[in-house]
Coordinates of C-alpha atoms (C1' of nucleotides) in Angstrom, one line a residue:
Chain A
M30 CA 7.5 16.4 15.0
T31 CA 8.5 13.4 12.8
E32 CA 11.5 15.4 11.7
Q33 CA 14.4 15.3 14.1
A34 CA 17.1 18.0 14.3
K35 CA 19.1 15.6 12.2
S36 CA 21.4 17.2 9.8
P37 CA 20.1 16.3 6.2
A38 CA 22.1 13.5 4.7
I39 CA 24.9 14.5 2.2
N40 CA 24.7 12.5 -0.8
F41 CA 25.9 13.2 -4.4
I42 CA 22.5 14.4 -5.5
A43 CA 22.2 16.8 -2.4
A44 CA 25.5 18.1 -3.4
I45 CA 24.5 18.7 -7.0
I46 CA 21.2 20.5 -5.9
A47 CA 23.1 22.6 -3.2
A48 CA 25.7 23.7 -6.0
D49 CA 22.5 24.6 -8.3
V50 CA 21.0 26.6 -5.4
S51 CA 24.2 28.4 -4.7
T52 CA 24.5 29.3 -8.4
G53 CA 21.0 30.4 -8.7
K54 CA 20.1 27.7 -11.2
H55 CA 16.1 27.8 -11.6
G56 CA 16.3 30.9 -9.4
G57 CA 17.5 28.9 -6.5
R58 CA 14.3 26.9 -6.4
V59 CA 14.1 23.2 -5.7
A60 CA 11.3 20.9 -7.1
T61 CA 11.2 17.2 -6.9
R62 CA 8.5 14.6 -7.5
F63 CA 7.7 11.0 -6.9
P64 CA 6.4 9.5 -10.3
P65 CA 5.1 6.0 -9.9
E66 CA 3.1 4.2 -12.4
P67 CA -0.1 2.8 -10.9
N68 CA 0.4 -0.7 -11.9
G69 CA 1.4 -2.3 -8.6
Y70 CA 2.1 -2.0 -5.1
L71 CA 4.9 0.4 -3.8
H72 CA 7.9 -1.7 -2.1
I73 CA 10.8 -0.8 0.0
G74 CA 12.7 0.2 -2.9
H75 CA 10.2 2.8 -3.8
A76 CA 10.5 4.0 -0.3
K77 CA 14.1 4.9 -0.9
S78 CA 12.9 7.0 -3.8
I79 CA 10.0 8.6 -1.7
C80 CA 12.4 9.5 1.2
L81 CA 14.8 10.8 -1.1
N82 CA 12.5 13.3 -3.3
F83 CA 10.5 14.4 -0.2
G84 CA 13.5 14.5 1.8
L85 CA 15.4 16.8 -0.6
A86 CA 12.4 18.9 -1.1
R87 CA 12.2 19.2 2.9
D88 CA 16.0 20.0 3.2
F89 CA 16.0 22.6 0.4
D90 CA 12.9 24.1 1.3
G91 CA 11.2 23.2 -1.9
T92 CA 8.4 21.0 -3.1
C93 CA 7.8 17.6 -4.0
N94 CA 5.0 16.3 -6.3
L95 CA 3.3 13.1 -6.4
R96 CA 2.7 12.1 -10.0
F97 CA 1.2 9.2 -11.4
D98 CA 2.6 8.2 -14.9
D99 CA -0.4 6.6 -16.3
T100 CA 0.3 6.5 -20.0
N101 CA -0.3 2.8 -20.4
P102 CA -4.3 2.1 -19.8
I103 CA -4.0 -1.6 -20.2
K104 CA -1.7 -2.1 -17.1
E105 CA -3.0 0.6 -14.8
E106 CA -5.8 0.7 -12.3
Q107 CA -7.4 2.8 -9.5
E108 CA -6.8 0.2 -7.0
Y109 CA -3.0 0.9 -7.4
I110 CA -3.5 4.6 -7.2
D111 CA -5.4 4.2 -4.0
S112 CA -2.7 2.0 -2.5
I113 CA 0.2 4.1 -3.7
M114 CA -1.3 7.4 -2.0
E115 CA -2.1 5.5 1.2
D116 CA 1.6 4.2 1.4
V117 CA 3.2 7.5 0.8
R118 CA 1.0 9.1 3.4
W119 CA 1.5 6.1 5.8
L120 CA 5.4 6.8 5.4
G121 CA 4.9 10.2 6.7
F122 CA 5.0 12.4 3.5
D123 CA 2.6 14.9 2.3
W124 CA 2.2 16.1 -1.5
E125 CA -0.3 18.7 -0.2
E126 CA -2.2 19.9 -3.1
R127 CA 0.3 18.8 -5.6
L128 CA -1.4 15.3 -7.0
Y129 CA -0.8 15.1 -10.7
F130 CA -1.3 12.4 -13.5
A131 CA 0.4 12.5 -16.7
S132 CA -2.8 11.8 -18.2
D133 CA -3.9 15.4 -17.2
Y134 CA -1.4 16.6 -19.7
F135 CA -2.7 14.4 -22.7
E136 CA -4.0 17.3 -24.5
Q137 CA -0.7 19.1 -24.3
F138 CA 1.2 16.2 -25.5
Y139 CA -0.9 16.1 -28.3
E140 CA 0.0 19.7 -29.2
F141 CA 3.7 19.0 -28.6
A142 CA 3.5 16.0 -31.0
L143 CA 1.9 18.4 -33.5
L144 CA 4.5 20.9 -33.1
L145 CA 7.2 18.4 -33.6
I146 CA 5.6 17.2 -36.8
R147 CA 5.4 20.8 -38.1
K148 CA 9.2 21.2 -37.2
D149 CA 9.7 18.1 -39.3
L150 CA 11.0 16.4 -36.2
A151 CA 8.4 13.7 -36.0
Y152 CA 6.7 11.6 -38.7
V153 CA 4.1 8.9 -38.8
D154 CA 5.4 5.4 -39.5
S155 CA 3.3 2.7 -40.9
L156 CA 5.7 -0.3 -40.5
S157 CA 4.5 -3.2 -38.3
A158 CA 5.8 -3.6 -34.9
D159 CA 8.1 -6.4 -36.2
E160 CA 9.4 -4.3 -39.0
I161 CA 10.3 -1.3 -36.8
R162 CA 12.4 -3.8 -34.7
E163 CA 14.0 -5.1 -37.7
Y164 CA 14.9 -1.5 -39.0
R165 CA 16.1 -0.4 -35.6
G166 CA 19.3 -2.6 -36.0
T167 CA 21.0 -4.1 -33.1
L168 CA 23.5 -3.1 -30.4
T169 CA 26.4 -3.2 -32.7
R170 CA 24.7 -2.7 -36.0
P171 CA 23.1 0.7 -36.9
G172 CA 19.5 0.9 -37.8
R173 CA 17.9 2.0 -41.2
D174 CA 15.6 4.7 -42.0
S175 CA 12.0 3.7 -42.4
P176 CA 10.6 4.1 -45.7
Y177 CA 8.0 6.3 -44.1
R178 CA 10.5 8.6 -42.6
A179 CA 10.4 11.0 -45.6
R180 CA 6.8 11.7 -45.5
G181 CA 5.8 15.3 -45.7
V182 CA 4.6 17.6 -42.9
E183 CA 1.1 17.9 -44.2
E184 CA 0.8 14.1 -44.7
N185 CA 2.2 13.5 -41.3
L186 CA -0.2 16.0 -39.9
D187 CA -3.1 14.5 -41.6
L188 CA -2.3 11.0 -40.5
F189 CA -1.6 11.9 -37.0
Q190 CA -4.8 13.6 -36.5
R191 CA -6.8 10.7 -38.1
M192 CA -4.9 8.4 -35.8
K193 CA -6.3 10.5 -33.0
A194 CA -9.9 10.4 -34.5
G195 CA -9.8 6.7 -34.3
E196 CA -9.7 5.9 -37.9
F197 CA -6.9 3.3 -37.7
P198 CA -6.9 0.2 -35.8
D199 CA -4.3 -0.6 -33.3
G200 CA -0.9 -1.3 -34.5
T201 CA -1.1 0.0 -37.9
H202 CA 0.6 3.4 -37.3
V203 CA 2.8 5.1 -34.8
L204 CA 4.2 8.5 -34.5
R205 CA 8.0 8.6 -34.3
A206 CA 10.5 11.3 -33.5
K207 CA 13.0 12.1 -36.3
I208 CA 16.3 11.6 -34.6
D209 CA 19.2 9.5 -35.8
M210 CA 18.7 5.7 -36.8
G211 CA 22.5 5.3 -36.7
S212 CA 22.7 6.2 -33.2
G213 CA 24.8 4.1 -30.7
N214 CA 22.2 5.0 -28.3
L215 CA 19.1 2.8 -29.2
N216 CA 16.7 5.5 -27.7
M217 CA 17.7 7.9 -30.2
R218 CA 16.8 5.7 -33.2
D219 CA 13.6 7.3 -33.9
P220 CA 11.7 6.4 -30.7
V221 CA 8.0 5.9 -30.8
M222 CA 6.2 8.9 -29.4
Y223 CA 2.4 7.6 -29.7
R224 CA 0.8 4.3 -30.3
I225 CA -2.9 3.6 -31.3
M226 CA -4.8 1.7 -28.4
H227 CA -8.3 1.6 -28.6
T228 CA -8.4 1.0 -24.7
S229 CA -10.3 3.1 -22.2
H230 CA -8.2 4.7 -19.5
H231 CA -8.8 4.7 -15.8
R232 CA -9.1 8.4 -15.9
T233 CA -9.8 9.8 -19.3
G234 CA -12.3 7.0 -20.2
D235 CA -12.6 6.7 -24.1
A236 CA -11.5 10.3 -24.8
W237 CA -8.3 9.0 -26.4
C238 CA -7.3 6.0 -28.6
I239 CA -3.6 7.2 -29.1
Y240 CA -1.5 7.2 -26.2
P241 CA 1.8 8.7 -25.6
M242 CA 4.8 6.5 -24.7
Y243 CA 6.4 7.0 -21.3
D244 CA 9.4 8.4 -23.2
F245 CA 7.3 11.1 -24.6
A246 CA 5.4 12.0 -21.5
H247 CA 7.8 11.7 -18.6
G248 CA 10.3 14.5 -19.4
Q249 CA 7.6 17.0 -20.5
S250 CA 5.5 16.0 -17.5
D251 CA 8.3 17.1 -15.3
S252 CA 8.9 20.2 -17.2
I253 CA 5.3 21.2 -17.1
E254 CA 5.3 20.8 -13.3
G255 CA 8.4 23.1 -13.1
I256 CA 10.5 20.1 -11.7
T257 CA 14.2 21.3 -11.2
H258 CA 15.8 18.0 -10.5
S259 CA 14.2 14.6 -12.1
I260 CA 15.6 11.9 -10.0
C261 CA 15.5 8.5 -11.3
T262 CA 17.0 5.2 -11.3
L263 CA 20.0 3.9 -13.4
E264 CA 18.3 2.3 -16.1
F265 CA 17.0 5.6 -17.6
E266 CA 20.4 7.1 -17.9
D267 CA 20.3 6.1 -21.6
H268 CA 17.0 7.8 -21.9
R269 CA 18.3 11.4 -20.7
P270 CA 19.8 12.4 -24.2
L271 CA 16.2 11.8 -25.4
Y272 CA 14.5 13.7 -22.7
D273 CA 16.7 16.5 -23.4
W274 CA 16.1 16.2 -27.1
F275 CA 12.5 16.4 -26.6
I276 CA 12.7 19.5 -24.2
E277 CA 14.9 21.2 -26.6
A278 CA 13.1 20.4 -29.8
L279 CA 9.8 21.8 -28.1
E280 CA 11.7 24.8 -26.7
L281 CA 10.2 24.3 -23.3
S282 CA 11.4 27.1 -20.8
C283 CA 11.9 24.7 -17.9
H284 CA 14.6 22.1 -18.4
P285 CA 14.8 19.8 -15.4
Q286 CA 18.0 18.0 -14.8
Q287 CA 17.9 14.3 -14.6
I288 CA 20.0 12.6 -12.0
E289 CA 20.1 8.8 -11.5
F290 CA 20.9 6.7 -8.7
A291 CA 21.1 2.9 -8.0
R292 CA 17.9 1.3 -7.0
L293 CA 17.7 -0.7 -3.7
N294 CA 18.4 -4.4 -3.5
L295 CA 17.7 -6.0 -0.1
T296 CA 19.2 -9.6 0.8
H297 CA 16.7 -12.5 1.2
T298 CA 14.0 -11.0 -0.9
I299 CA 13.1 -9.5 -4.4
M300 CA 12.1 -6.2 -5.6
S301 CA 11.0 -6.7 -9.2
K302 CA 7.5 -5.9 -9.7
R303 CA 7.2 -8.7 -12.2
K304 CA 8.2 -11.6 -9.6
L305 CA 6.2 -9.9 -6.7
V306 CA 3.1 -10.2 -8.8
R307 CA 4.0 -13.9 -9.2
L308 CA 4.3 -14.4 -5.6
V309 CA 0.8 -13.0 -5.1
A310 CA -0.7 -14.6 -8.2
E311 CA 0.7 -18.0 -7.6
G312 CA -0.2 -18.1 -3.7
H313 CA 3.3 -18.1 -2.4
V314 CA 2.2 -15.4 -0.1
N315 CA -1.2 -14.3 1.1
G316 CA -1.6 -11.1 -0.9
W317 CA 0.4 -7.9 -1.5
D318 CA 0.2 -7.0 2.1
D319 CA 1.5 -10.4 3.2
P320 CA 4.0 -9.6 6.2
R321 CA 6.6 -11.5 4.4
M322 CA 6.4 -9.1 1.3
P323 CA 9.0 -6.2 0.8
T324 CA 6.1 -4.0 0.0
I325 CA 5.2 -1.1 2.0
S326 CA 1.9 -2.5 3.0
G327 CA 3.5 -5.9 3.8
L328 CA 6.0 -4.1 6.0
R329 CA 3.2 -2.3 7.7
R330 CA 1.3 -5.5 8.5
R331 CA 4.5 -7.0 9.8
G332 CA 4.9 -4.3 12.1
Y333 CA 7.4 -1.9 10.7
T334 CA 7.2 1.6 11.6
P335 CA 7.3 4.4 9.2
A336 CA 10.1 6.0 11.3
S337 CA 12.0 2.9 11.2
I338 CA 11.7 2.7 7.3
R339 CA 12.7 6.4 7.1
D340 CA 15.6 5.6 9.2
F341 CA 16.7 3.0 7.0
C342 CA 16.4 4.8 3.8
D343 CA 18.7 7.5 5.5
R344 CA 21.3 5.0 6.3
I345 CA 21.7 2.9 3.2
G346 CA 23.2 6.0 1.6
L347 CA 22.9 6.9 -2.1
A348 CA 25.2 6.1 -5.1
K349 CA 25.2 4.9 -8.6
K350 CA 26.8 1.6 -7.6
E351 CA 24.4 -1.4 -7.7
S352 CA 24.5 -2.7 -4.4
M353 CA 22.8 -5.3 -2.1
V354 CA 21.8 -4.2 1.3
D355 CA 21.8 -6.5 4.3
M356 CA 18.2 -7.1 5.7
A357 CA 19.9 -7.2 9.0
L358 CA 20.1 -3.4 8.6
L359 CA 16.6 -3.1 8.1
E360 CA 15.8 -5.2 11.0
H361 CA 18.2 -3.3 13.2
C362 CA 16.3 -0.1 12.3
L363 CA 13.1 -1.5 13.4
R364 CA 14.6 -2.7 16.7
E365 CA 16.2 0.4 17.5
D366 CA 12.9 2.2 17.1
L367 CA 10.7 -0.4 19.0
N368 CA 13.4 -0.9 21.7
K369 CA 12.8 2.9 22.5
N370 CA 9.0 2.9 22.1
A371 CA 7.4 -0.4 22.2
P372 CA 5.7 -1.4 25.8
R373 CA 7.0 -4.6 27.0
V374 CA 4.3 -7.3 27.9
M375 CA 4.7 -10.9 28.7
A376 CA 3.5 -13.8 26.4
V377 CA 4.3 -17.4 26.3
L378 CA 4.3 -19.1 22.8
R379 CA 4.8 -22.6 23.7
P380 CA 3.4 -23.0 27.1
L381 CA 4.8 -25.5 29.6
K382 CA 2.5 -25.5 32.9
V383 CA 4.1 -24.7 36.1
V384 CA 2.6 -25.6 39.5
L385 CA 3.6 -23.9 42.7
E386 CA 3.3 -26.3 45.1
N387 CA 3.7 -24.4 48.1
Y388 CA 1.6 -21.4 46.9
P389 CA -2.0 -21.3 48.4
A390 CA -4.7 -22.7 46.1
G391 CA -7.0 -20.2 45.1
Q392 CA -4.8 -17.3 45.9
T393 CA -4.2 -14.5 43.4
E394 CA -2.0 -11.4 43.6
E395 CA -1.4 -8.5 41.4
L396 CA 2.4 -7.6 40.6
D397 CA 3.9 -4.7 39.4
A398 CA 5.6 -4.9 36.0
V399 CA 7.4 -1.9 34.4
N400 CA 6.0 -1.1 30.9
N401 CA 9.5 0.1 29.5
P402 CA 12.8 -0.2 31.2
G403 CA 14.3 2.4 29.2
D404 CA 11.5 5.0 29.3
P405 CA 10.4 5.7 33.0
G406 CA 7.6 7.8 31.7
A407 CA 5.9 4.7 30.3
G408 CA 4.8 3.7 33.7
S409 CA 3.9 0.4 35.0
R410 CA 1.0 -2.1 35.0
K411 CA -0.3 -5.1 37.2
V412 CA 0.3 -8.5 36.1
P413 CA -1.8 -11.3 37.9
F414 CA 0.0 -14.3 39.6
G415 CA -1.3 -17.4 40.9
R416 CA -0.4 -21.1 41.7
E417 CA -0.5 -22.3 38.0
L418 CA 1.7 -20.5 35.4
Y419 CA 2.7 -21.0 32.0
I420 CA 6.4 -20.5 31.0
E421 CA 8.0 -21.1 27.7
R422 CA 8.9 -24.7 27.0
D423 CA 12.6 -23.5 25.7
D424 CA 13.1 -22.2 29.2
F425 CA 13.2 -25.7 30.9
M426 CA 15.6 -28.4 30.2
E427 CA 15.8 -31.9 32.1
E428 CA 19.4 -32.3 31.3
P429 CA 20.9 -28.7 30.8
P430 CA 24.0 -28.4 28.9
R431 CA 27.0 -26.3 30.4
K432 CA 25.8 -23.0 29.4
F433 CA 22.1 -23.1 29.8
F434 CA 21.1 -20.9 32.6
R435 CA 17.6 -21.2 32.7
L436 CA 15.0 -23.8 34.7
A437 CA 16.2 -27.3 35.4
P438 CA 15.4 -29.8 38.1
G439 CA 16.9 -28.5 41.3
R440 CA 17.6 -25.2 40.0
E441 CA 16.4 -21.9 41.1
V442 CA 15.4 -19.1 38.6
R443 CA 13.5 -15.8 38.8
L444 CA 10.0 -15.2 37.3
R445 CA 10.2 -11.7 35.9
Y446 CA 8.5 -9.3 38.5
G447 CA 7.4 -12.3 40.2
Y448 CA 9.2 -14.7 42.6
F449 CA 12.0 -17.0 42.6
I450 CA 11.1 -20.5 42.0
T451 CA 12.8 -23.9 42.2
C452 CA 12.0 -26.9 40.2
T453 CA 11.4 -29.9 42.3
G454 CA 10.0 -32.4 39.5
V455 CA 8.3 -33.0 36.4
T456 CA 5.2 -34.9 35.7
R457 CA 5.0 -36.6 32.5
D458 CA 2.5 -38.7 30.4
E459 CA 2.9 -42.2 31.2
A460 CA 2.6 -43.3 27.8
T461 CA 4.8 -40.9 25.8
G462 CA 6.9 -39.7 28.2
E463 CA 6.2 -36.2 27.3
I464 CA 6.4 -33.6 30.0
L465 CA 3.1 -32.2 31.1
E466 CA 3.9 -30.0 33.9
L467 CA 6.8 -28.7 36.1
R468 CA 6.3 -28.9 40.1
C469 CA 8.2 -26.1 41.6
T470 CA 8.4 -24.2 44.9
Y471 CA 8.6 -20.4 45.2
D472 CA 10.3 -18.2 47.9
P473 CA 7.8 -15.8 49.4
E474 CA 10.5 -13.6 50.3
T475 CA 11.5 -12.7 46.6
R476 CA 8.2 -11.1 45.9
G477 CA 8.9 -8.6 43.0
G478 CA 12.1 -10.6 42.1
N479 CA 14.6 -9.7 44.6
A480 CA 16.0 -12.0 47.3
P481 CA 16.5 -10.3 50.8
D482 CA 19.9 -12.4 51.3
N483 CA 20.9 -11.0 48.1
R484 CA 21.4 -14.5 46.4
R485 CA 21.6 -14.5 42.7
V486 CA 20.0 -16.6 40.0
K487 CA 21.4 -16.8 36.6
A488 CA 18.2 -16.5 34.6
T489 CA 14.9 -14.5 34.5
L490 CA 12.0 -16.1 32.8
H491 CA 8.9 -14.5 31.4
W492 CA 5.6 -16.1 32.4
V493 CA 1.8 -15.7 32.4
S494 CA -0.7 -16.9 34.9
A495 CA -2.7 -20.0 33.6
D496 CA -5.9 -18.7 34.9
H497 CA -5.7 -15.2 33.8
S498 CA -3.9 -15.3 30.5
C499 CA -5.7 -15.0 27.2
P500 CA -5.1 -17.4 24.3
A501 CA -3.7 -15.9 21.1
E502 CA -2.4 -16.8 17.8
V503 CA 1.1 -15.8 16.9
R504 CA 2.5 -15.9 13.3
L505 CA 6.3 -16.2 13.2
Y506 CA 7.9 -14.8 10.2
S507 CA 11.2 -15.3 8.7
H508 CA 12.9 -14.5 5.5
L509 CA 10.9 -15.3 2.5
F510 CA 13.9 -16.6 0.6
T511 CA 16.7 -18.8 1.9
K512 CA 19.1 -17.3 -0.7
E513 CA 20.7 -14.0 0.0
N514 CA 19.9 -13.1 -3.8
P515 CA 16.8 -15.1 -5.1
A516 CA 17.0 -13.2 -8.2
A517 CA 20.4 -14.9 -9.2
V518 CA 19.0 -18.2 -10.5
E519 CA 20.9 -20.7 -12.2
E520 CA 20.3 -21.7 -15.9
G521 CA 16.7 -23.5 -16.1
E522 CA 15.9 -22.5 -12.5
D523 CA 13.2 -20.4 -11.1
F524 CA 13.4 -17.7 -8.3
T525 CA 10.5 -19.4 -6.6
G526 CA 12.9 -22.4 -6.0
S527 CA 14.3 -20.7 -3.3
I528 CA 11.4 -19.8 -1.2
N529 CA 11.8 -20.5 2.3
P530 CA 9.4 -23.4 3.3
E531 CA 9.5 -22.2 7.0
S532 CA 9.1 -18.4 6.2
L533 CA 5.7 -18.6 8.4
E534 CA 5.0 -20.7 11.2
I535 CA 1.7 -20.4 13.0
L536 CA 1.3 -20.9 16.8
M537 CA -2.2 -21.5 17.8
D538 CA -1.9 -22.3 21.5
C539 CA -0.1 -19.3 23.0
R540 CA -1.0 -17.5 26.0
V541 CA -0.6 -13.7 26.6
E542 CA -1.0 -11.6 29.7
P543 CA -4.5 -10.1 30.3
S544 CA -3.5 -6.7 29.4
L545 CA -3.4 -7.6 25.9
A546 CA -7.2 -8.6 25.6
A547 CA -8.0 -5.3 24.1
A548 CA -5.0 -4.9 21.9
R549 CA -5.9 -2.8 18.9
P550 CA -4.8 -3.8 15.5
E551 CA -1.2 -2.5 14.6
A552 CA -0.4 -2.0 18.2
I553 CA 3.1 -3.2 18.7
Y554 CA 4.7 -4.6 21.7
Q555 CA 7.8 -6.1 22.9
F556 CA 7.0 -9.8 24.3
E557 CA 9.8 -9.9 26.7
R558 CA 12.9 -12.0 25.9
L559 CA 11.1 -13.1 22.4
G560 CA 10.8 -10.1 19.9
Y561 CA 8.5 -7.4 18.7
F562 CA 4.9 -8.4 18.0
C563 CA 2.3 -6.4 16.2
A564 CA -1.5 -7.0 16.6
D565 CA -2.6 -8.0 13.1
R566 CA -4.4 -5.2 11.4
H567 CA -6.9 -7.5 9.7
D568 CA -7.3 -10.5 12.0
C569 CA -6.7 -9.4 15.5
R570 CA -9.8 -8.4 17.4
E571 CA -11.3 -8.7 21.0
G572 CA -11.9 -12.3 21.5
K573 CA -9.4 -13.5 18.7
L574 CA -6.0 -12.1 19.3
V575 CA -3.6 -12.6 16.6
F576 CA 0.0 -11.1 16.6
N577 CA 2.6 -11.0 14.1
R578 CA 6.3 -11.4 14.9
S579 CA 7.9 -8.2 13.3
V580 CA 11.4 -9.2 14.3
S581 CA 13.0 -11.2 17.1
L582 CA 15.3 -9.7 19.8
R583 CA 19.0 -10.4 19.4
D584 CA 19.5 -13.9 20.8
T585 CA 23.1 -14.6 22.0
W586 CA 21.9 -18.0 23.3
A587 CA 20.4 -19.1 20.1
R588 CA 23.6 -18.0 18.5
L589 CA 25.7 -20.0 21.0
Q590 CA 23.4 -23.3 20.4
K591 CA 24.0 -22.8 16.7
K592 CA 27.8 -22.7 17.2
A593 CA 27.7 -25.8 19.0
Chain B
rU20 C1' 36.5 0.9 -31.0
rG21 C1' 27.9 0.0 -30.7
rG22 C1' 26.2 3.4 -26.6
rG23 C1' 25.7 4.4 -21.5
rG24 C1' 27.4 3.5 -16.4
rC25 C1' 30.0 1.3 -12.1
rG26 C1' 34.5 -0.8 -9.4
rU27 C1' 36.9 1.8 -1.3
rC28 C1' 36.2 -3.6 5.0
rG29 C1' 31.5 -9.6 4.8
rU30 C1' 27.5 -5.7 3.5
rC31 C1' 26.2 -0.6 2.5
rA32 C1' 29.1 4.0 2.2
rA33 C1' 32.3 8.8 3.2
rG34 C1' 36.6 10.6 0.8
rC35 C1' 37.6 15.4 -4.5
rG36 C1' 46.4 15.5 -4.2
rG37 C1' 48.5 15.5 2.2
rU38 C1' 49.1 10.2 4.1
rA39 C1' 41.5 5.2 4.7
rA40 C1' 34.9 8.5 8.4
rG41 C1' 30.7 6.1 9.9
rA42 C1' 26.8 2.3 10.1
rC43 C1' 25.3 -2.8 9.9
rA44 C1' 27.5 -7.6 10.4
rC45 C1' 31.0 -10.3 13.3
rA46 C1' 34.4 -11.2 17.6
rG47 C1' 35.8 -10.1 22.8
rG48 C1' 34.9 -7.7 27.7
rA49 C1' 31.7 -4.7 31.3
rU50 C1' 26.9 -3.7 33.5
rU51 C1' 21.7 -5.9 33.6
rU52 C1' 15.1 -8.6 37.2
rU53 C1' 14.8 -9.2 29.1
rG54 C1' 21.1 -14.4 27.4
rG55 C1' 17.3 -7.7 25.4
rU56 C1' 19.2 -2.5 26.1
rU57 C1' 23.5 0.4 27.3
rC58 C1' 28.8 0.6 27.7
rC59 C1' 34.1 -0.2 26.2
rU60 C1' 37.4 -2.8 22.7
rG61 C1' 39.1 -5.2 18.3
rC62 C1' 37.7 -5.4 12.9
rA63 C1' 40.9 -2.3 5.0
rU64 C1' 49.3 -0.4 5.9
rU65 C1' 44.8 -0.4 2.0
rC66 C1' 41.2 1.7 -2.1
rG67 C1' 39.7 -4.0 -9.3
rG68 C1' 45.0 -4.6 -11.7
rA69 C1' 49.6 -2.8 -13.9
rG70 C1' 52.4 1.2 -15.1
rG71 C1' 53.2 6.6 -14.9
rU72 C1' 53.2 12.0 -12.8
rU73 C1' 54.3 14.0 -7.7
rC74 C1' 58.1 15.4 -2.1
rG75 C1' 53.3 12.9 -1.5
rA76 C1' 47.9 9.4 -5.2
rA77 C1' 41.8 5.9 -3.3
rU78 C1' 42.0 10.8 -5.3
rC79 C1' 45.5 13.0 -11.9
rC80 C1' 47.0 10.4 -16.6
rU81 C1' 47.7 5.8 -19.4
rC82 C1' 46.6 0.6 -20.3
rC83 C1' 44.0 -3.5 -18.8
rC84 C1' 40.1 -6.5 -16.1
rG85 C1' 35.5 -7.1 -14.1
rC86 C1' 30.4 -6.2 -13.4
rC87 C1' 25.4 -3.7 -14.7
rC88 C1' 21.8 -1.4 -18.2
rC89 C1' 19.9 -0.7 -23.6
rA90 C1' 17.6 -4.0 -29.5
rG91 C1' 8.7 -3.1 -25.8
rC92 C1' 4.0 0.1 -30.5
rC93 C1' 6.4 -1.3 -21.1
rA94 C1' 7.6 2.1 -17.5

RNA sequence: UGGGGCGUCGUCAAGCGGUAAGACACAGGAUUUUGGUUCCUGCAUUCGGAGGUUCGAAUCCUCCCGCCCCAGCCA
């Protein structure tokens, strides 16, 4: 149901897979996986990878596993596992029974290590971390062999087993692959396979005090799971020869093909986990799911739909070129989804009272309002109308400029689904001069919004009844950063320097039409003429309505004003 | 001459030797009870640069330039 009859996106990875399928590689089978480390929340960049991996599995009639690469116990927590699973599911993907953890393979990795030692392809090094770094050489100078490189197989076996038994403190020994200290690829200069860490693991507890490095776990995990295509980001390109080396040295039967693609960058936000952590920790935002965050949970709370995010991931394409996608595309995808699906409703964010002088005091009527002009099936609802109303402050100007079509003294406009009204005067605060309310007259002949004499008005305003509308809090969000690329900072500057001080504006005195009184958390509406708003999933409840602006409507009037 | 990648419209991105798709953005116009939506129209004689091969090159060759990643017992 969520999958349209859309033809699968053809990208270079799909092309490679299609070729492999046609030549019968891996028996024509396709198996992918999404392999996060549970050390943070997922963001829109991960969504790209999730859509890619699960999408490829879907398009090629294959499978996609969810595997947690949990090889570093000091960084990982159950909280992250839970949030990641929730986010993947929310995005609309299903790993069925294929939930795996690299930590489930620890015993097997240990056996792999023993095998490499026996083949004299791995050794225990007793250099300190600093010494290892020094022996590694530099980008332009080759490394030197460790003095421990020549240890015999038996001694290595003994030492490694004692490492596992907990006989040595952290940092005293590591297990290294014996490859080539002179390689131009630093990853091949005898990479560390195991380190000693007397730390309990969130899943294996205290069963282990040695933990495999990611590089010694990732490729083999894929192989164990029968992954055919290991899709990852560009920075692992240099690691591919190492993964290949391990799999060949271990003589594993399944040799997944690694393919790298460029990770997603979005304008006006950041994607680095380290920086996102800082935004949360330093209080620049209110948590991982703050609606300004590019996290999946943040986008969700902002009002983004899974379908809009999937559509976005389909549209950005896939390549090896590092790129920066315009946030406007993400917003476009949301608008497109919501324009089609969100019910329309009227809400006034900055209320200005209107009194209809010729409307009978005490009278109330119910007017018909269409729920979605683009979708007849969405039906209609009743909206109460009375003598006193609120309209948007922005919709009135005492001295309107040339192109301002809305209400002004002496001018007639239409109230949506209501009547034509004409402004006859303003009442203001004697002291401050501030406009307190508008005095208007209405034309009873225009009920519903059409004049029998066919006279036209240049504007249609949204409104709510003063007596019947509900109070609401509305949170207006905009870009978290003023700079297109906040990560590109000048020397001595910090990315937090370009945080947008106006990324959140809270409006406490809004009025919404009564049909919103029971808005359920996460319900999304179009507030007519304003934008799409979603009931906050944490703070909105009956009696205390809170809406987040997901994205504004395109606003040509605002653009005209900006130009002037 | 450390290794590995990448350079096509403002932003993404097709293209794979036959004469530059599409999307977003932007700019006009039509329709409109949302200055929304929808609908038209315009928007790279040119593919980082220079040579070369060819009847023909973004696509092949050579050289050059620019950008990114790698020196965690992180992933």
